[in-house]
Every structure is written in C-alpha cells, then in structure tokens.
Amino acid sequence: MNAYDEYMKGIVVPMRQELTSHGFKELLTAEAVNEHMSEAEGTSLVVINSVCGCAAGLARPAVIEALQQTAAKPDHLVTVFAGQDKEATAQMRHYFEDVPPSSPSIAVVKDGQLAYFIPREQIEDHDVEHIRDHLAQVLEQVAGE
C-alpha cells in the first residue's frame, strides 16, 4: 500500500464509523454487495458514502437523523464507500443502472429493486433538515407499506 492509500484509509475511518456506529453494515466487496442484494428481503437503505464535504456535513447527518425521526425503519442498513471500496461501489451502482453514478447518494431498495434514489444534486446545497425530511418521507412511503 502506498503512502496516499494509507493516508486516505486513516481519514475515512471516522467517516465509516459515523454510519457503522448507527447500525449500518459496510459492504466492502462486490461479492458482499451481490450477496446482500440477492438475499435481502424487505427494505434496504443504501448509503453511497464519500469523503466530500456534502457527505460529512449533510448526507451522513441527515440519514442518521431521518432514521431517528421516522417510525418506518428499513429492514437493512448498508453502505459502500465511493473512492475507497471501488469494486463494491461499482457493483452496487450496477443495481441502479438507470441512475447516473453519484456520491454521496442514498438509495432505498425494496425486495432487490430500486424504489427511490437521492442523488448528490439533491444533497449538495440543501440543508440537513431538508434532506432528513425528504428521506424520512421516502422511508414512510416505501418501508411503511
């Protein structure tokens, strides 16, 4: 591993922990993504994590707050890390072929099918409360069915 990879690995640890400490399971390989997507029943909340500022200041806090505020809890909380777990992220994006790659982003998957997608454009330049409320509303519609 080169110095850059080692440096980035150290930086992303707290960014990973922000989600894993709230119940998210990291899917670190393409195989793990395929296993989750083929076996998970019900609703999965998928966060495509990223090192950018809008992930740190907006996406991750909004996801955590939405989960705390809504009664419509997803059955599964999973995450892949764009730019870090490249194969896993590419494989997850394969399941959302009609959606341009976007990170950070948030997907709601129901029984293996994409039910809703919140791209970076709906995260960046929005406030945490707006993103939180948007996601909570989506979860109530999809997971609350």
CSV table of C-alpha atoms in Angstrom, one decimal:
chain,number,residue,atom,x,y,z
A,1,MET,CA,0.0,0.0,0.0
A,2,ASN,CA,1.4,3.4,-0.9
A,3,ALA,CA,1.5,6.5,1.3
A,4,TYR,CA,-1.5,8.0,-0.3
A,5,ASP,CA,-3.7,4.9,0.2
A,6,GLU,CA,-2.5,4.7,3.8
A,7,TYR,CA,-3.3,8.4,4.4
A,8,MET,CA,-6.8,8.0,2.9
A,9,LYS,CA,-7.5,4.9,4.8
A,10,GLY,CA,-6.8,6.8,8.0
A,11,ILE,CA,-9.0,9.7,7.0
A,12,VAL,CA,-12.0,7.6,6.1
A,13,VAL,CA,-12.2,5.6,9.4
A,14,PRO,CA,-14.3,8.2,11.2
A,15,MET,CA,-16.4,8.7,8.0
A,16,ARG,CA,-17.1,5.0,8.0
A,17,GLN,CA,-17.8,4.8,11.8
A,18,GLU,CA,-20.3,7.6,11.6
A,19,LEU,CA,-22.6,5.2,9.8
A,20,THR,CA,-21.5,1.8,11.3
A,21,SER,CA,-22.0,3.2,14.8
A,22,HIS,CA,-25.6,3.8,13.8
A,23,GLY,CA,-26.2,0.2,12.6
A,24,PHE,CA,-25.0,0.3,9.0
A,25,LYS,CA,-23.2,-2.7,7.6
A,26,GLU,CA,-20.3,-2.0,5.3
A,27,LEU,CA,-20.3,-3.9,2.1
A,28,LEU,CA,-16.6,-4.0,1.3
A,29,THR,CA,-16.5,-6.3,-1.8
A,30,ALA,CA,-18.5,-6.9,-4.9
A,31,GLU,CA,-19.4,-10.3,-3.6
A,32,ALA,CA,-20.8,-8.8,-0.4
A,33,VAL,CA,-23.0,-6.4,-2.4
A,34,ASN,CA,-24.3,-9.3,-4.6
A,35,GLU,CA,-25.0,-11.4,-1.5
A,36,HIS,CA,-26.9,-8.6,0.1
A,37,MET,CA,-28.9,-7.6,-3.0
A,38,SER,CA,-29.8,-11.2,-3.8
A,39,GLU,CA,-30.8,-12.2,-0.2
A,40,ALA,CA,-32.1,-9.1,1.5
A,41,GLU,CA,-35.9,-9.2,1.9
A,42,GLY,CA,-37.9,-6.1,2.6
A,43,THR,CA,-36.4,-2.6,2.5
A,44,SER,CA,-32.7,-1.7,2.4
A,45,LEU,CA,-31.4,1.8,2.9
A,46,VAL,CA,-28.1,2.1,1.0
A,47,VAL,CA,-25.8,5.0,1.5
A,48,ILE,CA,-23.1,5.5,-1.0
A,49,ASN,CA,-20.6,7.2,1.3
A,50,SER,CA,-17.9,9.7,0.2
A,51,VAL,CA,-15.1,11.8,1.6
A,52,CYS,CA,-16.6,15.1,0.2
A,53,GLY,CA,-17.9,17.8,2.4
A,54,CYS,CA,-21.5,17.3,1.5
A,55,ALA,CA,-21.3,13.7,2.7
A,56,ALA,CA,-19.8,14.8,6.0
A,57,GLY,CA,-21.9,17.9,6.6
A,58,LEU,CA,-25.1,16.8,5.0
A,59,ALA,CA,-25.7,13.3,3.9
A,60,ARG,CA,-24.5,11.2,6.8
A,61,PRO,CA,-26.1,13.5,9.5
A,62,ALA,CA,-29.3,13.7,7.5
A,63,VAL,CA,-29.5,9.9,7.2
A,64,ILE,CA,-28.9,9.4,10.9
A,65,GLU,CA,-31.5,12.0,11.9
A,66,ALA,CA,-34.1,10.5,9.4
A,67,LEU,CA,-33.7,7.1,10.9
A,68,GLN,CA,-34.1,8.5,14.4
A,69,GLN,CA,-37.2,10.5,13.4
A,70,THR,CA,-39.2,8.1,11.3
A,71,ALA,CA,-41.2,5.1,12.6
A,72,ALA,CA,-40.8,3.4,9.1
A,73,LYS,CA,-37.5,1.7,9.7
A,74,PRO,CA,-35.8,-0.1,6.8
A,75,ASP,CA,-35.1,-3.8,7.3
A,76,HIS,CA,-31.4,-3.4,6.4
A,77,LEU,CA,-28.9,-0.5,6.6
A,78,VAL,CA,-25.9,-0.9,4.3
A,79,THR,CA,-23.2,1.3,2.9
A,80,VAL,CA,-20.5,1.3,0.3
A,81,PHE,CA,-17.7,3.9,0.1
A,82,ALA,CA,-17.1,5.5,-3.2
A,83,GLY,CA,-13.4,6.0,-4.0
A,84,GLN,CA,-12.4,3.6,-1.3
A,85,ASP,CA,-14.2,0.3,-1.8
A,86,LYS,CA,-14.2,0.7,-5.6
A,87,GLU,CA,-15.3,-2.8,-6.6
A,88,ALA,CA,-18.2,-2.8,-4.1
A,89,THR,CA,-19.3,0.7,-5.1
A,90,ALA,CA,-19.2,-0.2,-8.8
A,91,GLN,CA,-21.2,-3.4,-8.1
A,92,MET,CA,-23.8,-1.5,-6.1
A,93,ARG,CA,-24.2,1.0,-8.9
A,94,HIS,CA,-24.8,-1.9,-11.3
A,95,TYR,CA,-28.1,-2.4,-9.4
A,96,PHE,CA,-29.0,1.2,-10.2
A,97,GLU,CA,-28.2,1.2,-13.9
A,98,ASP,CA,-30.8,3.8,-14.9
A,99,VAL,CA,-29.3,6.3,-12.4
A,100,PRO,CA,-26.0,8.1,-13.2
A,101,PRO,CA,-23.2,7.5,-10.6
A,102,SER,CA,-23.4,9.9,-7.8
A,103,SER,CA,-21.7,10.2,-4.5
A,104,PRO,CA,-22.7,10.7,-1.9
A,105,SER,CA,-26.2,9.4,-2.6
A,106,ILE,CA,-28.9,7.5,-0.8
A,107,ALA,CA,-30.9,4.6,-2.3
A,108,VAL,CA,-34.0,2.8,-1.0
A,109,VAL,CA,-34.2,-0.7,-2.3
A,110,LYS,CA,-37.3,-2.9,-1.8
A,111,ASP,CA,-37.0,-6.6,-2.4
A,112,GLY,CA,-33.9,-6.1,-4.5
A,113,GLN,CA,-35.4,-3.4,-6.7
A,114,LEU,CA,-34.5,0.3,-6.6
A,115,ALA,CA,-37.6,2.1,-5.1
A,116,TYR,CA,-36.1,5.6,-4.7
A,117,PHE,CA,-32.8,7.4,-5.3
A,118,ILE,CA,-31.5,10.6,-3.8
A,119,PRO,CA,-28.5,11.8,-5.9
A,120,ARG,CA,-25.8,14.2,-4.9
A,121,GLU,CA,-27.7,17.0,-6.6
A,122,GLN,CA,-30.5,16.6,-4.0
A,123,ILE,CA,-27.9,16.6,-1.2
A,124,GLU,CA,-25.4,19.3,-2.1
A,125,ASP,CA,-26.6,22.9,-1.4
A,126,HIS,CA,-29.6,21.6,0.7
A,127,ASP,CA,-29.7,21.8,4.5
A,128,VAL,CA,-29.6,18.7,6.7
A,129,GLU,CA,-33.3,19.2,7.7
A,130,HIS,CA,-34.4,19.2,4.1
A,131,ILE,CA,-32.5,16.0,3.3
A,132,ARG,CA,-33.6,14.4,6.6
A,133,ASP,CA,-37.3,15.2,5.9
A,134,HIS,CA,-37.1,14.1,2.3
A,135,LEU,CA,-35.5,10.7,3.3
A,136,ALA,CA,-38.0,10.2,6.2
A,137,GLN,CA,-40.9,10.8,3.8
A,138,VAL,CA,-39.4,8.3,1.3
A,139,LEU,CA,-39.0,5.7,4.0
A,140,GLU,CA,-42.5,6.2,5.2
A,141,GLN,CA,-43.8,5.6,1.7
A,142,VAL,CA,-41.5,2.7,0.8
A,143,ALA,CA,-40.8,1.0,4.1
A,144,GLY,CA,-44.1,1.8,5.7
A,145,GLU,CA,-46.1,-0.1,3.0
